[in-house]
Amino acid sequence: MKDDQLPSILTIPPEVIINIFEYLLADSASSKSHYTDLLPVTQASSHLRQTALSAPSLWSTIEINDKPSSFNFAKLCLARSGNHKLDISIRVLKKMETKIKGLLALLEYASSRIRSLSMKLSFTGAEQWDQWWDSWKAFHYGALEEFNLEVWRREVMTAANHALNNAIPLPDGTSPLRSLTLVHASPLPSSPVLSNLAVLKLASASFWSWPYRHLFDVLRSSNNLEVLELRGVGLDTCQGSYSAHNLPPIPRVEHPKLRRLTFVGVENNMVAQVLTNLTAPNLETVSLETPKQLKSDVQFVWNDLQSVAPFDAVRYLFVTDRPTPVSPHQDQFALFLAKLFPSVEEMELPPSGCRPILMTWAEHVNIALNPWKELRSLVLTYPEHRCVGSSQDILRETLRFLEARRRSGSPPLEWLHLGVCVDCQWSVKATLLSAIKKLVRSKDDFE
């Protein structure tokens, strides 16, 4: 075909061009700006530009940062988006006092069309904070489905007042809000919209230093959750601990729809308090990631096994670290896991802590407590740093655990992943590996 016979861009239907533009936007997720790939293409010809401008769906993402030009472009996108629902991202960390009125005016104008709203804001004083949230709560977010907020306040916050002073109002109960993520902030427990949530993610400097019942009041109001994530982050000025013996009793929290529960960097005392006061009959997945060290004044929580109701529906358990045990031969954390999650099918244990956990589980009295009859897959990764021979110790404890399961009548594992560090891989005894392989059903999946 000659060059003069090639189809012109003008002959391509506009809807096809718009679909191509939408693919460009979908591929820009990792870019600094949502429009990084789209804008250069629209400048290639007036036809492409006019086609893009005629498609409101292409301009429904609003991005605002500390650069004044981003606010001007946001207003253009808002004008071009027609009546489409909006996805708005605001990241303002400097000179909030000069931008607060413009930001609030934009949110008020667009509030009824916002589908998702992500904000990262820095406030320099209580006056700014009050001005923002007094205006915010008056807006009507009738289409809001997802809300993500991270706030920074430059006033010095104490452990006792951090959560209450950072409690924020949420959209009213008519909002279709389904997903809420808050960092360095907490929702008011009285917010009606909490009962609509399917996903709740809270990140705090120290959940234990919140007014003690506040978190549980929030959880009690969010009784339709399917996913709950608690994450410990930053703000060293808010660290603190309550004396476990002086804490008031907590009524149990009912979550009949909860499917996934994740703790990331949360103090072990709070992990234990949530697990021992939560009723979730349909909970399937629990993840305990890099928990902080267990404080001595709350060790009673791990030991008080008689008062703990097991989560019989949990099938997937992932643990990336473990607290320091009271005794190296009677790991209370290991017993806690065995008591709470008796029906686990897939499990991953931490490289630095799996040996004492397996050692405790292999003891006769403890394997009787929980023989892990449902366990089908076990992952034991090797240490990231040099293990100084601990890989072989882990292999020996793995063998003892598998033998204890066999004696209890439990079926063999279907899949076992065992990581051995580089320093140990040439010195591992073949007889040890052979003995482990005999207790794994599928030899092809043994690593």
mmCIF file of C-alpha atoms in Angstrom, residues 194-413:
data_model
loop_
_atom_site.group_PDB
_atom_site.id
_atom_site.type_symbol
_atom_site.label_atom_id
_atom_site.label_comp_id
_atom_site.label_asym_id
_atom_site.label_seq_id
_atom_site.Cartn_x
_atom_site.Cartn_y
_atom_site.Cartn_z
ATOM 1 C CA LEU A 194 -19.395 3.613 59.440
ATOM 2 C CA SER A 195 -22.116 0.985 59.284
ATOM 3 C CA ASN A 196 -21.934 1.078 55.446
ATOM 4 C CA LEU A 197 -18.219 0.327 55.236
ATOM 5 C CA ALA A 198 -16.872 -2.870 53.687
ATOM 6 C CA VAL A 199 -13.201 -1.852 53.977
ATOM 7 C CA LEU A 200 -11.622 0.003 56.922
ATOM 8 C CA LYS A 201 -7.888 0.750 57.157
ATOM 9 C CA LEU A 202 -6.542 2.736 60.100
ATOM 10 C CA ALA A 203 -2.919 3.772 60.581
ATOM 11 C CA SER A 204 -1.759 5.280 63.867
ATOM 12 C CA ALA A 205 1.482 6.019 65.689
ATOM 13 C CA SER A 206 0.318 3.831 68.534
ATOM 14 C CA PHE A 207 -3.122 2.269 68.826
ATOM 15 C CA TRP A 208 -2.344 1.454 72.435
ATOM 16 C CA SER A 209 -1.966 5.147 73.234
ATOM 17 C CA TRP A 210 -5.393 6.014 71.844
ATOM 18 C CA PRO A 211 -8.073 6.583 74.466
ATOM 19 C CA TYR A 212 -8.480 2.913 75.138
ATOM 20 C CA ARG A 213 -12.100 2.313 74.168
ATOM 21 C CA HIS A 214 -12.077 4.662 71.165
ATOM 22 C CA LEU A 215 -10.827 2.100 68.648
ATOM 23 C CA PHE A 216 -13.287 -0.523 69.872
ATOM 24 C CA ASP A 217 -16.148 1.980 69.643
ATOM 25 C CA VAL A 218 -15.178 2.614 66.010
ATOM 26 C CA LEU A 219 -15.039 -1.116 65.296
ATOM 27 C CA ARG A 220 -18.384 -1.663 66.982
ATOM 28 C CA SER A 221 -19.983 0.978 64.722
ATOM 29 C CA SER A 222 -18.417 -0.606 61.600
ATOM 30 C CA ASN A 223 -20.276 -3.882 61.936
ATOM 31 C CA ASN A 224 -20.528 -4.666 58.189
ATOM 32 C CA LEU A 225 -16.793 -4.762 57.492
ATOM 33 C CA GLU A 226 -15.333 -7.353 55.148
ATOM 34 C CA VAL A 227 -11.709 -6.117 55.367
ATOM 35 C CA LEU A 228 -10.017 -4.564 58.418
ATOM 36 C CA GLU A 229 -6.401 -3.374 58.491
ATOM 37 C CA LEU A 230 -4.635 -1.762 61.456
ATOM 38 C CA ARG A 231 -1.195 -0.311 60.730
ATOM 39 C CA GLY A 232 1.305 1.315 63.081
ATOM 40 C CA VAL A 233 3.188 4.270 61.563
ATOM 41 C CA GLY A 234 5.403 7.228 62.607
ATOM 42 C CA LEU A 235 4.853 10.023 65.114
ATOM 43 C CA ASP A 236 7.174 8.995 67.950
ATOM 44 C CA THR A 237 5.684 11.701 70.186
ATOM 45 C CA CYS A 238 2.541 9.602 70.454
ATOM 46 C CA GLN A 239 4.184 6.453 71.781
ATOM 47 C CA GLY A 240 2.934 5.156 75.106
ATOM 48 C CA SER A 241 1.435 2.243 76.918
ATOM 49 C CA TYR A 242 -1.388 1.612 79.332
ATOM 50 C CA SER A 243 -1.101 -0.747 82.253
ATOM 51 C CA ALA A 244 -3.007 -3.835 81.206
ATOM 52 C CA HIS A 245 -4.129 -4.528 84.766
ATOM 53 C CA ASN A 246 -5.884 -1.152 85.032
ATOM 54 C CA LEU A 247 -7.828 -1.350 81.769
ATOM 55 C CA PRO A 248 -11.627 -1.471 81.898
ATOM 56 C CA PRO A 249 -13.371 -4.508 80.412
ATOM 57 C CA ILE A 250 -14.294 -4.314 76.737
ATOM 58 C CA PRO A 251 -17.584 -5.642 75.337
ATOM 59 C CA ARG A 252 -17.002 -8.044 72.445
ATOM 60 C CA VAL A 253 -17.119 -6.638 68.915
ATOM 61 C CA GLU A 254 -19.335 -8.512 66.436
ATOM 62 C CA HIS A 255 -18.270 -8.619 62.761
ATOM 63 C CA PRO A 256 -20.293 -11.309 60.967
ATOM 64 C CA LYS A 257 -19.102 -10.310 57.460
ATOM 65 C CA LEU A 258 -15.385 -9.871 58.176
ATOM 66 C CA ARG A 259 -13.238 -11.928 55.777
ATOM 67 C CA ARG A 260 -9.720 -10.487 56.090
ATOM 68 C CA LEU A 261 -7.893 -9.053 59.122
ATOM 69 C CA THR A 262 -4.403 -7.514 58.875
ATOM 70 C CA PHE A 263 -2.064 -6.066 61.485
ATOM 71 C CA VAL A 264 1.073 -4.244 60.287
ATOM 72 C CA GLY A 265 3.542 -2.934 62.851
ATOM 73 C CA VAL A 266 0.906 -2.778 65.603
ATOM 74 C CA GLU A 267 1.922 -3.356 69.228
ATOM 75 C CA ASN A 268 1.346 -6.965 70.199
ATOM 76 C CA ASN A 269 -0.744 -5.929 73.172
ATOM 77 C CA MET A 270 -3.251 -4.293 70.834
ATOM 78 C CA VAL A 271 -3.149 -7.246 68.430
ATOM 79 C CA ALA A 272 -4.037 -9.550 71.300
ATOM 80 C CA GLN A 273 -6.759 -7.258 72.646
ATOM 81 C CA VAL A 274 -8.475 -7.052 69.251
ATOM 82 C CA LEU A 275 -8.273 -10.810 68.642
ATOM 83 C CA THR A 276 -9.527 -11.714 72.094
ATOM 84 C CA ASN A 277 -12.480 -9.295 71.896
ATOM 85 C CA LEU A 278 -13.572 -9.967 68.319
ATOM 86 C CA THR A 279 -16.294 -12.301 67.100
ATOM 87 C CA ALA A 280 -15.931 -12.965 63.356
ATOM 88 C CA PRO A 281 -17.444 -16.345 62.386
ATOM 89 C CA ASN A 282 -16.584 -15.903 58.681
ATOM 90 C CA LEU A 283 -13.024 -14.621 59.037
ATOM 91 C CA GLU A 284 -10.853 -16.410 56.444
ATOM 92 C CA THR A 285 -7.454 -14.661 56.340
ATOM 93 C CA VAL A 286 -5.295 -13.241 59.145
ATOM 94 C CA SER A 287 -1.979 -11.501 58.553
ATOM 95 C CA LEU A 288 0.383 -10.464 61.375
ATOM 96 C CA GLU A 289 3.169 -8.378 59.854
ATOM 97 C CA THR A 290 6.257 -7.085 61.706
ATOM 98 C CA PRO A 291 4.608 -6.593 65.111
ATOM 99 C CA LYS A 292 6.436 -4.550 67.733
ATOM 100 C CA GLN A 293 7.970 -6.200 70.772
ATOM 101 C CA LEU A 294 5.632 -7.557 73.421
ATOM 102 C CA LYS A 295 5.551 -5.403 76.561
ATOM 103 C CA SER A 296 5.880 -7.230 79.862
ATOM 104 C CA ASP A 297 2.778 -5.620 81.386
ATOM 105 C CA VAL A 298 0.469 -7.228 78.828
ATOM 106 C CA GLN A 299 1.871 -10.747 78.592
ATOM 107 C CA PHE A 300 -1.204 -11.963 80.440
ATOM 108 C CA VAL A 301 -3.184 -11.561 77.221
ATOM 109 C CA TRP A 302 -1.212 -14.286 75.450
ATOM 110 C CA ASN A 303 -1.335 -16.593 78.461
ATOM 111 C CA ASP A 304 -5.068 -16.282 79.123
ATOM 112 C CA LEU A 305 -5.972 -18.975 76.614
ATOM 113 C CA GLN A 306 -9.100 -20.165 78.395
ATOM 114 C CA SER A 307 -10.977 -16.939 77.634
ATOM 115 C CA VAL A 308 -10.101 -16.894 73.928
ATOM 116 C CA ALA A 309 -12.748 -17.992 71.413
ATOM 117 C CA PRO A 310 -11.136 -19.656 68.341
ATOM 118 C CA PHE A 311 -11.645 -18.419 64.786
ATOM 119 C CA ASP A 312 -12.689 -21.724 63.256
ATOM 120 C CA ALA A 313 -13.217 -20.320 59.744
ATOM 121 C CA VAL A 314 -9.679 -18.938 59.290
ATOM 122 C CA ARG A 315 -7.944 -20.849 56.484
ATOM 123 C CA TYR A 316 -4.956 -18.590 55.728
ATOM 124 C CA LEU A 317 -2.468 -17.390 58.368
ATOM 125 C CA PHE A 318 0.566 -15.245 57.544
ATOM 126 C CA VAL A 319 3.056 -14.269 60.266
ATOM 127 C CA THR A 320 6.185 -12.252 59.387
ATOM 128 C CA ASP A 321 7.591 -11.849 62.906
ATOM 129 C CA ARG A 322 6.942 -12.954 66.461
ATOM 130 C CA PRO A 323 7.253 -11.234 69.852
ATOM 131 C CA THR A 324 9.988 -12.272 72.251
ATOM 132 C CA PRO A 325 8.674 -15.295 74.197
ATOM 133 C CA VAL A 326 8.589 -15.438 77.978
ATOM 134 C CA SER A 327 10.345 -18.807 77.826
ATOM 135 C CA PRO A 328 12.296 -20.156 74.814
ATOM 136 C CA HIS A 329 10.794 -23.630 75.370
ATOM 137 C CA GLN A 330 7.174 -22.584 75.924
ATOM 138 C CA ASP A 331 6.400 -19.891 73.383
ATOM 139 C CA GLN A 332 3.140 -18.295 74.546
ATOM 140 C CA PHE A 333 2.675 -16.617 71.163
ATOM 141 C CA ALA A 334 2.834 -20.033 69.471
ATOM 142 C CA LEU A 335 0.177 -21.371 71.846
ATOM 143 C CA PHE A 336 -1.916 -18.278 71.208
ATOM 144 C CA LEU A 337 -1.853 -18.961 67.434
ATOM 145 C CA ALA A 338 -2.655 -22.626 67.967
ATOM 146 C CA LYS A 339 -5.631 -21.779 70.150
ATOM 147 C CA LEU A 340 -7.057 -19.040 67.936
ATOM 148 C CA PHE A 341 -6.638 -20.609 64.484
ATOM 149 C CA PRO A 342 -7.191 -24.385 64.734
ATOM 150 C CA SER A 343 -8.426 -24.893 61.145
ATOM 151 C CA VAL A 344 -5.701 -23.185 59.107
ATOM 152 C CA GLU A 345 -5.006 -24.736 55.684
ATOM 153 C CA GLU A 346 -2.209 -22.440 54.457
ATOM 154 C CA MET A 347 0.396 -20.932 56.781
ATOM 155 C CA GLU A 348 3.523 -18.802 56.436
ATOM 156 C CA LEU A 349 5.878 -18.395 59.409
ATOM 157 C CA PRO A 350 8.704 -15.856 59.927
ATOM 158 C CA PRO A 351 12.302 -16.903 59.211
ATOM 159 C CA SER A 352 13.597 -15.421 62.472
ATOM 160 C CA GLY A 353 10.909 -16.894 64.703
ATOM 161 C CA CYS A 354 9.629 -20.125 63.203
ATOM 162 C CA ARG A 355 12.011 -22.405 65.107
ATOM 163 C CA PRO A 356 10.656 -21.720 68.648
ATOM 164 C CA ILE A 357 7.109 -21.735 67.275
ATOM 165 C CA LEU A 358 7.587 -25.168 65.684
ATOM 166 C CA MET A 359 9.432 -26.357 68.792
ATOM 167 C CA THR A 360 6.447 -25.448 70.968
ATOM 168 C CA TRP A 361 3.891 -26.959 68.583
ATOM 169 C CA ALA A 362 5.824 -30.254 68.406
ATOM 170 C CA GLU A 363 5.546 -30.883 72.155
ATOM 171 C CA HIS A 364 3.165 -33.696 73.038
ATOM 172 C CA VAL A 365 0.767 -31.618 75.136
ATOM 173 C CA ASN A 366 0.618 -28.817 72.571
ATOM 174 C CA ILE A 367 0.081 -30.989 69.506
ATOM 175 C CA ALA A 368 -2.864 -32.425 71.413
ATOM 176 C CA LEU A 369 -4.164 -28.861 71.833
ATOM 177 C CA ASN A 370 -4.045 -28.347 68.067
ATOM 178 C CA PRO A 371 -2.734 -31.089 65.720
ATOM 179 C CA TRP A 372 -3.331 -28.771 62.699
ATOM 180 C CA LYS A 373 -5.356 -31.478 60.958
ATOM 181 C CA GLU A 374 -6.464 -29.065 58.204
ATOM 182 C CA LEU A 375 -2.961 -27.755 57.397
ATOM 183 C CA ARG A 376 -2.073 -28.423 53.744
ATOM 184 C CA SER A 377 0.585 -25.814 52.891
ATOM 185 C CA LEU A 378 3.479 -24.507 55.002
ATOM 186 C CA VAL A 379 6.002 -21.835 54.001
ATOM 187 C CA LEU A 380 9.175 -21.361 56.040
ATOM 188 C CA THR A 381 11.394 -18.799 54.340
ATOM 189 C CA TYR A 382 15.079 -18.543 55.156
ATOM 190 C CA PRO A 383 16.589 -15.558 57.024
ATOM 191 C CA GLU A 384 17.460 -12.519 54.923
ATOM 192 C CA HIS A 385 20.855 -12.211 56.621
ATOM 193 C CA ARG A 386 23.409 -14.937 57.383
ATOM 194 C CA CYS A 387 21.718 -17.496 59.591
ATOM 195 C CA VAL A 388 24.898 -18.905 61.236
ATOM 196 C CA GLY A 389 23.558 -22.423 61.002
ATOM 197 C CA SER A 390 19.971 -21.690 62.039
ATOM 198 C CA SER A 391 18.606 -23.034 58.742
ATOM 199 C CA GLN A 392 19.603 -26.540 59.794
ATOM 200 C CA ASP A 393 18.023 -26.013 63.208
ATOM 201 C CA ILE A 394 14.804 -24.956 61.476
ATOM 202 C CA LEU A 395 14.916 -28.100 59.335
ATOM 203 C CA ARG A 396 15.274 -30.275 62.432
ATOM 204 C CA GLU A 397 12.349 -28.541 64.180
ATOM 205 C CA THR A 398 10.285 -28.834 60.992
ATOM 206 C CA LEU A 399 10.889 -32.584 61.018
ATOM 207 C CA ARG A 400 9.882 -32.823 64.694
ATOM 208 C CA PHE A 401 6.691 -30.864 63.983
ATOM 209 C CA LEU A 402 5.758 -33.017 60.980
ATOM 210 C CA GLU A 403 6.424 -36.193 62.967
ATOM 211 C CA ALA A 404 4.247 -34.901 65.828
ATOM 212 C CA ARG A 405 1.426 -34.223 63.344
ATOM 213 C CA ARG A 406 1.756 -37.759 61.946
ATOM 214 C CA ARG A 407 1.580 -39.311 65.415
ATOM 215 C CA SER A 408 -1.581 -37.268 66.122
ATOM 216 C CA GLY A 409 -3.239 -38.718 63.019
ATOM 217 C CA SER A 410 -3.045 -35.556 60.882
ATOM 218 C CA PRO A 411 -2.664 -36.036 57.111
ATOM 219 C CA PRO A 412 0.669 -35.158 55.468
ATOM 220 C CA LEU A 413 1.241 -31.722 53.986
#
